[in-house]
Short mmCIF file of C-alpha atoms and ligand atoms in Angstrom, two decimals:
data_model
loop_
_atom_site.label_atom_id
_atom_site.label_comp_id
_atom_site.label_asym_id
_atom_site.label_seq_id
_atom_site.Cartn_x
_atom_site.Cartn_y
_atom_site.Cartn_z
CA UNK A 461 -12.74 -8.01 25.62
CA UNK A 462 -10.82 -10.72 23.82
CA UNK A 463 -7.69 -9.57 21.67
CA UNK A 464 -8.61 -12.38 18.51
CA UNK A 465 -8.59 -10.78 15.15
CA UNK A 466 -10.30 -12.64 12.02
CA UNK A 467 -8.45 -12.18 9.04
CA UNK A 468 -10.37 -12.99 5.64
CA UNK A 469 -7.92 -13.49 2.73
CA UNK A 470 -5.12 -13.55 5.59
CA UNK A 471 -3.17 -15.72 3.36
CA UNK A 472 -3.21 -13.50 0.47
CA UNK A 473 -0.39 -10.26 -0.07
CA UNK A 474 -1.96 -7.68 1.61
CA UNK A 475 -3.42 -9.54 4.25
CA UNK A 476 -0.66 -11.90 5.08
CA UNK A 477 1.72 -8.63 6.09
CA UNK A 478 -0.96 -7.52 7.85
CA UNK A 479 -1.80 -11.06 9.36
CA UNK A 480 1.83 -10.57 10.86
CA UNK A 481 1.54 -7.06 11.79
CA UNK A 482 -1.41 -7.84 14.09
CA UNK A 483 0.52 -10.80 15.55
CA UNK A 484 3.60 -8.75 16.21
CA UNK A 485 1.09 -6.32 18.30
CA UNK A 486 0.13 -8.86 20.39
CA UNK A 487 -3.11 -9.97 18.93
CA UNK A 488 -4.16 -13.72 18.15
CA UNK A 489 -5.57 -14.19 14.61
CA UNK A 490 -7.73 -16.33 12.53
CA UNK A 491 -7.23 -16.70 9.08
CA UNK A 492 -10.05 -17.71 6.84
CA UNK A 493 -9.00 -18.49 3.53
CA UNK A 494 -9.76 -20.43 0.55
CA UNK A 495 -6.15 -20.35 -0.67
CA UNK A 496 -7.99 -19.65 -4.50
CA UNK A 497 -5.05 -17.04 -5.15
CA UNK A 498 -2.51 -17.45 -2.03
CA UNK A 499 -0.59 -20.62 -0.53
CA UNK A 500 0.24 -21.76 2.55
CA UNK A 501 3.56 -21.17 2.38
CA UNK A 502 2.80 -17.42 3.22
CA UNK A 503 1.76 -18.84 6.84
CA UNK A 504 5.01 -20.57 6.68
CA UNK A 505 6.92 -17.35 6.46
CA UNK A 506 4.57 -15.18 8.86
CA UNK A 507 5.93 -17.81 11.36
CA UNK A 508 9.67 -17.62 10.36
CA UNK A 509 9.75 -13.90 10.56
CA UNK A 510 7.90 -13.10 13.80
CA UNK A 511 7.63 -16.73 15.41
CA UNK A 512 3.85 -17.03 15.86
CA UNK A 513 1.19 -18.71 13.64
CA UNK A 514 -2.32 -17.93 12.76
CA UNK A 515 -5.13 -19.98 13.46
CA UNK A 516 -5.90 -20.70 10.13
CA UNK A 517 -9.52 -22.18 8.46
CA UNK A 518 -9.51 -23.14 4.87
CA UNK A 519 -12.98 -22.18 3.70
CA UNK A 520 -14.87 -19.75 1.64
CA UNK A 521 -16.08 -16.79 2.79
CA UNK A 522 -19.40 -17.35 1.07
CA UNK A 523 -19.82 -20.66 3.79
CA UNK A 524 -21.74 -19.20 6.46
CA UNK A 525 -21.64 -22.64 8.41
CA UNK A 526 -18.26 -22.43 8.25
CA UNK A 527 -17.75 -18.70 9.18
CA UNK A 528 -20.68 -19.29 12.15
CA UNK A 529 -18.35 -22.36 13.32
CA UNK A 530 -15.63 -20.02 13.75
CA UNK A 531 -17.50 -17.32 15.56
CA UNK A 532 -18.64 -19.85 17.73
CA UNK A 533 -15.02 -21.39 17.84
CA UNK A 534 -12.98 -18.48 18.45
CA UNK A 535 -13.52 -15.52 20.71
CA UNK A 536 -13.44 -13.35 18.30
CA UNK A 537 -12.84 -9.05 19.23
CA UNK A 538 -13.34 -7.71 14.82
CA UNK A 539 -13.25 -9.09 11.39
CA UNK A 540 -10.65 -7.85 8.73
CA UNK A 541 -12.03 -8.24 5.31
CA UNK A 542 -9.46 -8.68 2.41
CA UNK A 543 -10.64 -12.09 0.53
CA UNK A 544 -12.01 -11.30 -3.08
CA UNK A 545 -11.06 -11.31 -6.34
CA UNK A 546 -9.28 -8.00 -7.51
CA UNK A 547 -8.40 -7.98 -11.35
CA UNK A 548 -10.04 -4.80 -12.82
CA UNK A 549 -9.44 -6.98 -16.35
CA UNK A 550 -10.82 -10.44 -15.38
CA UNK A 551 -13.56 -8.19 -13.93
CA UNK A 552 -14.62 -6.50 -17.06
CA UNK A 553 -14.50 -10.01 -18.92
CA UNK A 554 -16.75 -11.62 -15.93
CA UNK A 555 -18.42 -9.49 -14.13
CA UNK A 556 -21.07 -12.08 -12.57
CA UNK A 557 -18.34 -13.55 -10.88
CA UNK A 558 -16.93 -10.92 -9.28
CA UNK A 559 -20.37 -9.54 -8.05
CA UNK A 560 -21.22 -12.87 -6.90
CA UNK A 561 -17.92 -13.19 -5.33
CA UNK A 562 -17.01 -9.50 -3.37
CA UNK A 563 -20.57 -8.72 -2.16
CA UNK A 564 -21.57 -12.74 -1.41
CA UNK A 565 -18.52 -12.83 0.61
CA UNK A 566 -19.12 -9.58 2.70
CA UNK A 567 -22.90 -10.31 3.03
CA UNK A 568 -22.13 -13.70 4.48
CA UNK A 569 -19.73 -11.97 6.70
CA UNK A 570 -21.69 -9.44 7.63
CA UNK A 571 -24.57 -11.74 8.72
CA UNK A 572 -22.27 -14.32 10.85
CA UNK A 573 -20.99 -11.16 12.49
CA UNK A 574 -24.46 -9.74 13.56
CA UNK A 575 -25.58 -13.32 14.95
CA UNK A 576 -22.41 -13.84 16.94
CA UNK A 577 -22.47 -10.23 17.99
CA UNK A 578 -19.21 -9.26 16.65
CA UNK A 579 -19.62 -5.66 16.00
CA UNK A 580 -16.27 -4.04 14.73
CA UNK A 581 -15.53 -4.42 10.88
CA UNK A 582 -12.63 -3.13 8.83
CA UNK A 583 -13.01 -3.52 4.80
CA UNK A 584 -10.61 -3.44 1.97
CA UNK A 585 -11.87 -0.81 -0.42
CA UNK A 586 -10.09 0.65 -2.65
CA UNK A 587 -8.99 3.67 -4.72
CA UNK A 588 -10.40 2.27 -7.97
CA UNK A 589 -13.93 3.60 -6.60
CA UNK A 590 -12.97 7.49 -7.00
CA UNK A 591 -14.56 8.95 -10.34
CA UNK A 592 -12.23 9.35 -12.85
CA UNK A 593 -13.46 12.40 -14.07
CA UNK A 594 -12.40 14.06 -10.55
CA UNK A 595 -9.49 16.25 -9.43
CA UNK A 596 -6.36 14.71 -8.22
CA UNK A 597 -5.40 14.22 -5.06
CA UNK A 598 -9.02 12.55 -4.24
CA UNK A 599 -10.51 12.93 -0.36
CA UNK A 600 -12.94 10.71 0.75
CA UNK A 601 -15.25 12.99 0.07
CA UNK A 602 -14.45 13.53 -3.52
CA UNK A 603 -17.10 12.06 -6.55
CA UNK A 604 -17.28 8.15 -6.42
CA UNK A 605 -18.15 6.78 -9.53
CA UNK A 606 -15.99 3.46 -10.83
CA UNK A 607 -15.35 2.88 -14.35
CA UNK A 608 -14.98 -1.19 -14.07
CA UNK A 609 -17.10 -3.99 -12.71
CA UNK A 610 -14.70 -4.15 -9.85
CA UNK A 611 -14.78 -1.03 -8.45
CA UNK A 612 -18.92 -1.31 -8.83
CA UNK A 613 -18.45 -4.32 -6.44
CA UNK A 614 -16.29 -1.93 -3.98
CA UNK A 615 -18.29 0.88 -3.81
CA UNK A 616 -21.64 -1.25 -3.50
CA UNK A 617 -20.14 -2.68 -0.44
CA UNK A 618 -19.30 0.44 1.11
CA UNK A 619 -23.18 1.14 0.75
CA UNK A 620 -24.32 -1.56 2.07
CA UNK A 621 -22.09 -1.44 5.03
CA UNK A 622 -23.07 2.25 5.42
CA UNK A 623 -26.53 1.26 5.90
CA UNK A 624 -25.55 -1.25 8.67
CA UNK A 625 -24.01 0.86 10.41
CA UNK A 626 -26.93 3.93 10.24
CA UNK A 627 -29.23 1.54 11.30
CA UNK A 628 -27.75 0.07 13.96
CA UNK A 629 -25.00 2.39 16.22
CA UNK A 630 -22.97 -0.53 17.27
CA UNK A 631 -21.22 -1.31 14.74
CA UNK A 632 -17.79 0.40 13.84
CA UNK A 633 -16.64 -0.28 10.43
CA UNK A 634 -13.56 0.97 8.74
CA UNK A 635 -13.55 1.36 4.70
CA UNK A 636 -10.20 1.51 3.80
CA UNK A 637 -9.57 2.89 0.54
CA UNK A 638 -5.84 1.38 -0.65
CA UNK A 639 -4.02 3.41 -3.53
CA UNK A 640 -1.27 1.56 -5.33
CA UNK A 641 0.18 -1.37 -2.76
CA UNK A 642 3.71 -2.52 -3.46
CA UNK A 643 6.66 -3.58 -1.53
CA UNK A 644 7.54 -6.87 0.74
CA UNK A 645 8.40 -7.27 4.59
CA UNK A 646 11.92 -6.39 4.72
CA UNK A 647 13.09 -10.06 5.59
CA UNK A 648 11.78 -11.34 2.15
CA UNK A 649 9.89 -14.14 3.73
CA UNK A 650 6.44 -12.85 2.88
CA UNK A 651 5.17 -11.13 -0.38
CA UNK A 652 3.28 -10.77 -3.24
CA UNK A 653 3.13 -13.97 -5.16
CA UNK A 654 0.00 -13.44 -7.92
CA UNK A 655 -0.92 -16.49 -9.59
CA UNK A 656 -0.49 -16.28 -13.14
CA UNK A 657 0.57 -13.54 -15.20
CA UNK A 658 0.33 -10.05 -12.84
CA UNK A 659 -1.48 -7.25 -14.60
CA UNK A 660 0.25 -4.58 -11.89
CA UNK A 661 2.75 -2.66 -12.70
CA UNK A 662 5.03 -3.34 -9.90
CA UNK A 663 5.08 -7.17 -10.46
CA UNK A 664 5.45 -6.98 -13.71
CA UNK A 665 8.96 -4.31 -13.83
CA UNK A 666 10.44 -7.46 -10.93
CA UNK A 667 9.44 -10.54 -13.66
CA UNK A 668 11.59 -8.26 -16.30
CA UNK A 669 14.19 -7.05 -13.76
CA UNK A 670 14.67 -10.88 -12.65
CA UNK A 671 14.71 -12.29 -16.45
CA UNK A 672 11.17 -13.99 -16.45
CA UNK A 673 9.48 -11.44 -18.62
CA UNK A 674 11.66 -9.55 -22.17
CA UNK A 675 9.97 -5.71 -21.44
CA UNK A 676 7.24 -3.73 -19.96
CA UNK A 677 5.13 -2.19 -22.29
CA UNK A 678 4.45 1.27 -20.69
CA UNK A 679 0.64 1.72 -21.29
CA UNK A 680 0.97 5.20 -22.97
CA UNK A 681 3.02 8.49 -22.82
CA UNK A 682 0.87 10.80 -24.00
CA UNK A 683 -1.53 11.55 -21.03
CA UNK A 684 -1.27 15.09 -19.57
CA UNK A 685 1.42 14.10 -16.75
CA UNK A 686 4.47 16.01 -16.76
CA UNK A 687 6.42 13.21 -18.51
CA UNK A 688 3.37 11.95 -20.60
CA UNK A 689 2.81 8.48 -18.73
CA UNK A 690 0.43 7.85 -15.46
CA UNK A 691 1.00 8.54 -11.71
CA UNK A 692 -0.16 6.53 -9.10
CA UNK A 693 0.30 6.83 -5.06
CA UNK A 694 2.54 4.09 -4.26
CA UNK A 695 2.22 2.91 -0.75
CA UNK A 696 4.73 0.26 1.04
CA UNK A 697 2.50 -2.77 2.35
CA UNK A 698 3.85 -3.14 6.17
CA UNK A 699 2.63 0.98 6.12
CA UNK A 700 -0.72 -0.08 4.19
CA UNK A 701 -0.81 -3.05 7.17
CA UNK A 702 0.06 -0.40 10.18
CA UNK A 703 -3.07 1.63 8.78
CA UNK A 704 -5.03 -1.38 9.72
CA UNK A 705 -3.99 -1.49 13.11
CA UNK A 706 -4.30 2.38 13.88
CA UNK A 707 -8.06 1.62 12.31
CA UNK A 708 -8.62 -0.94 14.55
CA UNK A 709 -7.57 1.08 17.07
CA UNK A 710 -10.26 4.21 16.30
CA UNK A 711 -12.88 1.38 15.41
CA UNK A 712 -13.13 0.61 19.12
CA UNK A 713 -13.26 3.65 20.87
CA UNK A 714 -15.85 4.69 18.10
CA UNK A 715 -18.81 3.50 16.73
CA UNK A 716 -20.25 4.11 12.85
CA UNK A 717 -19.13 4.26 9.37
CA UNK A 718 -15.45 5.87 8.96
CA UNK A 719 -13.76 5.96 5.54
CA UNK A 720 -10.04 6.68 5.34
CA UNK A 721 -7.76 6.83 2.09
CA UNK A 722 -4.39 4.42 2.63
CA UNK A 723 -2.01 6.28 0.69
CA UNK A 724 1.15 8.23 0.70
CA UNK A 725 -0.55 11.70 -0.81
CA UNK A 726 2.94 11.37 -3.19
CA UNK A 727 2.60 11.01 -6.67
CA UNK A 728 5.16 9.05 -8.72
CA UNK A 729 4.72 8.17 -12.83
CA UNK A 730 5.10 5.10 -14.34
CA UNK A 731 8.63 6.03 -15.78
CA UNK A 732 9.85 7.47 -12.70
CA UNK A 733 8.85 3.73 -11.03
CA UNK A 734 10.79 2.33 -13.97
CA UNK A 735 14.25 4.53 -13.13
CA UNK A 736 14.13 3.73 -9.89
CA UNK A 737 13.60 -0.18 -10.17
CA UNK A 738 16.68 0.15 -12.27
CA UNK A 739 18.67 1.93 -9.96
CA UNK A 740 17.40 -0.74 -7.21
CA UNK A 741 18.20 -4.01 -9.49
CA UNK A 742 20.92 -2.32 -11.12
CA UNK A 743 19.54 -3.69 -14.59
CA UNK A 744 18.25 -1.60 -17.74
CA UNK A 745 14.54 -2.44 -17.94
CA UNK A 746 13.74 -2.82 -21.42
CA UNK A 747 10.58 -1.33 -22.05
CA UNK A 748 8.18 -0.59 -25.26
CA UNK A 749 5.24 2.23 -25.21
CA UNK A 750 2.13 1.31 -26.50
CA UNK A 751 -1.18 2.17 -26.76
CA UNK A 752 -3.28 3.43 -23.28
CA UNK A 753 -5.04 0.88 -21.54
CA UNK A 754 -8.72 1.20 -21.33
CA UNK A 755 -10.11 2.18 -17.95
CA UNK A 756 -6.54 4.02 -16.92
CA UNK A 757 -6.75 7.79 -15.34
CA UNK A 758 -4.23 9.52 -15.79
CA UNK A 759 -3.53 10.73 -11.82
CA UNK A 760 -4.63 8.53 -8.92
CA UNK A 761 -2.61 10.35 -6.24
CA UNK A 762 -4.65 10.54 -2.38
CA UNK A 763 -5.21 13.51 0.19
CA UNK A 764 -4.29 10.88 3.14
CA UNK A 765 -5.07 14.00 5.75
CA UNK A 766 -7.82 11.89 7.50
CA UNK A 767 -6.44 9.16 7.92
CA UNK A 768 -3.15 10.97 8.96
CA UNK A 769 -5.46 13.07 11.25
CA UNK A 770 -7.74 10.54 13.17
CA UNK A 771 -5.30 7.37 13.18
CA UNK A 772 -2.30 9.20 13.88
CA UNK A 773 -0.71 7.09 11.07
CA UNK A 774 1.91 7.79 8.46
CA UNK A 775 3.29 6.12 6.22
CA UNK A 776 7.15 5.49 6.84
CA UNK A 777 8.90 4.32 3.47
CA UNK A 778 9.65 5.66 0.64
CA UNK A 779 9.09 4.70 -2.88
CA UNK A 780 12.90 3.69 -2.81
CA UNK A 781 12.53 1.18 -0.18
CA UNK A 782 9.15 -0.43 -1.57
CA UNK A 783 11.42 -1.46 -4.95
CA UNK A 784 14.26 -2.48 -2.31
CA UNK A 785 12.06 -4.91 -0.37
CA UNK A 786 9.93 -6.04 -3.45
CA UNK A 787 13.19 -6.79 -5.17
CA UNK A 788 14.52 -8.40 -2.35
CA UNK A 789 11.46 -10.71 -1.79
CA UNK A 790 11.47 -11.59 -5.74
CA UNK A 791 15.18 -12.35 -5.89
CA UNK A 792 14.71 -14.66 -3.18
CA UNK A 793 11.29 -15.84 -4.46
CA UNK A 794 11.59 -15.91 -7.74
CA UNK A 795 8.76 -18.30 -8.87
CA UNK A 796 6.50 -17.25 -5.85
CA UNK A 797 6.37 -19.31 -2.78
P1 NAD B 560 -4.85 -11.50 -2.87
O1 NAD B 560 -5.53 -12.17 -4.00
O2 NAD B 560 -3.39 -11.68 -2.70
O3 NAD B 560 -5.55 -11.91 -1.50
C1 NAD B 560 -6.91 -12.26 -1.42
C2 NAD B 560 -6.99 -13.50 -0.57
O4 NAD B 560 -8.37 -13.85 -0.44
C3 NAD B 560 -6.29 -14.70 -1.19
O5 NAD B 560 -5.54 -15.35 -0.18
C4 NAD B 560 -7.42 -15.59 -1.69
O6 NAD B 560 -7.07 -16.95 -1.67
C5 NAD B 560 -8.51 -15.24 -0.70
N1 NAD B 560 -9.87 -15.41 -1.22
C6 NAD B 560 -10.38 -14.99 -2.40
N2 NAD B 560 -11.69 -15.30 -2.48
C7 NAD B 560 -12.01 -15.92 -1.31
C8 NAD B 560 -13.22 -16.46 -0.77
N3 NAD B 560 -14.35 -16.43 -1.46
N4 NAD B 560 -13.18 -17.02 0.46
C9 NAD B 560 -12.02 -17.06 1.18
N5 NAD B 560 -10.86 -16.57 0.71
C10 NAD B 560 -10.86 -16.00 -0.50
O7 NAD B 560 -5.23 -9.94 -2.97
P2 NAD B 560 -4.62 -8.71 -2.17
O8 NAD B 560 -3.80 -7.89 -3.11
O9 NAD B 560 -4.05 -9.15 -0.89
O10 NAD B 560 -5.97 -7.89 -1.93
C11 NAD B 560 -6.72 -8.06 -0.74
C12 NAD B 560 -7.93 -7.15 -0.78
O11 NAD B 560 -7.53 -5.80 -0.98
C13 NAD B 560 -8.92 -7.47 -1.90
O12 NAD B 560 -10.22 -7.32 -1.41
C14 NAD B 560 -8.61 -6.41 -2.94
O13 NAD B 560 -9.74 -6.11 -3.72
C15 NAD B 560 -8.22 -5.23 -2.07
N6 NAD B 560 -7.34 -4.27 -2.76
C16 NAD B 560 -6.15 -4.68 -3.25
C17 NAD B 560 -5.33 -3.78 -3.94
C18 NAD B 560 -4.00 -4.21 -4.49
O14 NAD B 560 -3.45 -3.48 -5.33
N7 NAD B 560 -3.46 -5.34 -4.10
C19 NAD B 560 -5.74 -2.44 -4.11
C20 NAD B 560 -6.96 -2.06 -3.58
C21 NAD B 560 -7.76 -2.98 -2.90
N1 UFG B 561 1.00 -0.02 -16.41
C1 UFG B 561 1.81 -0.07 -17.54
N2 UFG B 561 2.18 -1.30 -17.97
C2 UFG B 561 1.81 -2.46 -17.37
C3 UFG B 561 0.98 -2.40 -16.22
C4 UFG B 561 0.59 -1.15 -15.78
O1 UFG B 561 2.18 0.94 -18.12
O2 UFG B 561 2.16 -3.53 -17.85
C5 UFG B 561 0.57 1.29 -15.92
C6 UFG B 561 -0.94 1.45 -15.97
O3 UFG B 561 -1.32 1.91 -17.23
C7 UFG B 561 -1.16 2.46 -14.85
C8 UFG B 561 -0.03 2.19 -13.86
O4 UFG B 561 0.92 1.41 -14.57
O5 UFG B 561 -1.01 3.74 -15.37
C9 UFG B 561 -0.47 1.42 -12.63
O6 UFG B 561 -1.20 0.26 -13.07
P1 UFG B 561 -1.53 -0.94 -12.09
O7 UFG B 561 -2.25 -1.97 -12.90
O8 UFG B 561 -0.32 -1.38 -11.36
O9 UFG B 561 -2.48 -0.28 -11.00
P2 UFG B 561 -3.85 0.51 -11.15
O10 UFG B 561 -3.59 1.89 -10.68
O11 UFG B 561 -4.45 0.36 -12.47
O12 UFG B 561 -4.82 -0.29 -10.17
C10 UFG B 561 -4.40 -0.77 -8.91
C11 UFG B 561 -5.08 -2.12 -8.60
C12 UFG B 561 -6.53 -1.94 -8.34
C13 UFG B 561 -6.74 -0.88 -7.32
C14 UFG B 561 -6.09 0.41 -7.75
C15 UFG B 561 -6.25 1.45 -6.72
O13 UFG B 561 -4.89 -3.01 -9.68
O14 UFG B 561 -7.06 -3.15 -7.82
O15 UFG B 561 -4.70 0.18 -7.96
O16 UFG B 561 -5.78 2.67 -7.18
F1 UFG B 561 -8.05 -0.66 -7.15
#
């Protein structure tokens, strides 16, 4: 077997760090990427920090000549799937695009795979497809049910991948499901450079910390959290990236549909986030409550047991040192790459 990873969205935040990850663990990569929210420059500083470059392939994932030339290119051992658009906003103002977009991308990928006989599939999923209405922390086995056109497009993947898989035993596919994914690789070279105004909350507390936005407006503080505003599971992004590899790992010793949570199973609110990006920049965030934002739950905190359990993972940093390492990759990247 080959060691030659192909990395969908490999450009963009999450996948660049885990782009690297891979490369630092001895595995060659392919990047396929139509740079529609990412730049090159994050290739650039994969390079600087660990010395070795992707393979990268500017094209859309929807191209299925271009995704069968690279099969038929490249040696390729499993497919990591990040590309696709991820704004639960943009996705409630357009959701045709973003069904056309996250499924037509995976379908495409999907059928490339099972011509070239590439059988080993991991998928960014995410937290967003947990039912509201459930019980904090969720399992993977707790309700599904999305509230946004986004997580539809999520969940409706993990479906049709589940069926793939039942029907056919040789395929090993990984849904991950990501909580709240923050942070930078410690060297600042690499990190999360959204084009446009960010929507997250992490983003958005650096733009104010580093003078390019007045205040955060702190979507309400009156939800039934013990200091009235939301909690999240923050997770650093070189743990979310190590989660990929430890998947990877399972996926080819065993076959079938796994789904694992990628969080920290710690809860933090959105003032708590706030003190401690002050203590971190050493700057007084000024901030403004508002009204809640449609679509928010209140908790969004994972059980991470299973994935703890069958990928012998954990997550290594604390909440401290994913406002450390986003700060430092902001200060030194101010305008994005
Ligand atoms: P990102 O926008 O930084 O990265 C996505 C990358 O995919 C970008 O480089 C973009 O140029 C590329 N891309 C988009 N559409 C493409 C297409 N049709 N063909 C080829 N390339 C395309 O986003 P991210 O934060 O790195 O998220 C990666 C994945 O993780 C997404 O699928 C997202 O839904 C999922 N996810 C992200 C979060 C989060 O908070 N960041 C949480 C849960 C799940
Ligand atoms: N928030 C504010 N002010 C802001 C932005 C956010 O108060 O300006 C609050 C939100 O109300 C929420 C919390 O900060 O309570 C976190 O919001 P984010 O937008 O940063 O993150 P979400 O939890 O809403 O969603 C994120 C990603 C989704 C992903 C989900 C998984 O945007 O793509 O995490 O849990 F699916």
């Amino acid at each position: 077997m080959n060691d030659r990873v192909l990395v969908t969205g490999g450009a963009g935040y999450l996948g660049s760090h885990t782009v690297l990850t891979l490369l630092e663990s001895g595995k060659e990569v392919v990047v396929l990427d139509n740079f529609s929210n990412s730049s090159h420059h994050s290739i650039d500083g994969i390079e600087r920090i660990c010395g070795k470059r992707p393979i990268v392939v500017q094209a859309d994932a929807r191209d299925s000549l271009a995704l069968s030339h690279v099969f038929q290119k490249y040696d390729i051992e499993a497919v990591f799937h990040f590309a696709g658009l991820k704004s639960v906003e943009e996705s409630v103002r357009t959701p045709e695009v973003y069904y056309e977009e996250n499924i037509g991308t995976t379908l495409n990928i999907a059928e490339q795979m099972r011509i070239a006989g590439v059988r080993a599939l991991v998928f960014s999923s995410s937290a967003t497809v947990y039912d509201p209405s459930e019980t904090p922390p969720y399992g993977e086995a707790s309700k599904t049910g999305p509230n946004n056109p986004y997580g539809q497009t999520k969940l409706l993947i993990e479906q049709t991948l589940t069926d793939l898989a039942n029907i056919n035993d040789q395929w090993s596919i990984g849904l991950l499901r990501y909580f709240n994914p923050v942070g930078a690789h410690p060297s600042g070279h690499i990190g999360e450079a959204p084009s446009g105004k960010p929507n997250n909350l992490m983003p958005l507390l650096m733009q104010v910390g580093i003078g390019k936005a007045d205040k955060l407006f702190i979507f309400g503080d009156n939800y039934d959290t013990p200091d009235g505003t939301c909690i999240r599971d923050f997770i650093h992004v070189m743990d979310l990236a190590r989660g990929h590899i430890a998947a990877l790992r399972f996926l080819q010793k065993t076959n079938g549909i796994h789904t694992w949570n990628l969080g920290t199973g710690i809860g933090t609110s959105v003032r708590e986030l706030i003190q401690f990006v002050e203590r971190v920049t050493g700057t007084e965030i000024p901030k403004e409550v508002v009204g809640r934002r449609k679509g928010d739950s209140s908790v969004a905190v994972a059980d991470p047991s299973k994935a703890f359990n069958e990928l012998d993972w954990r997550p290594e940093h604390t909440i401290e040192n994913m406002c450390i390492d986003h700060w430092n990759w902001q200060k030194l990247h101010p305008d994005g790459y």
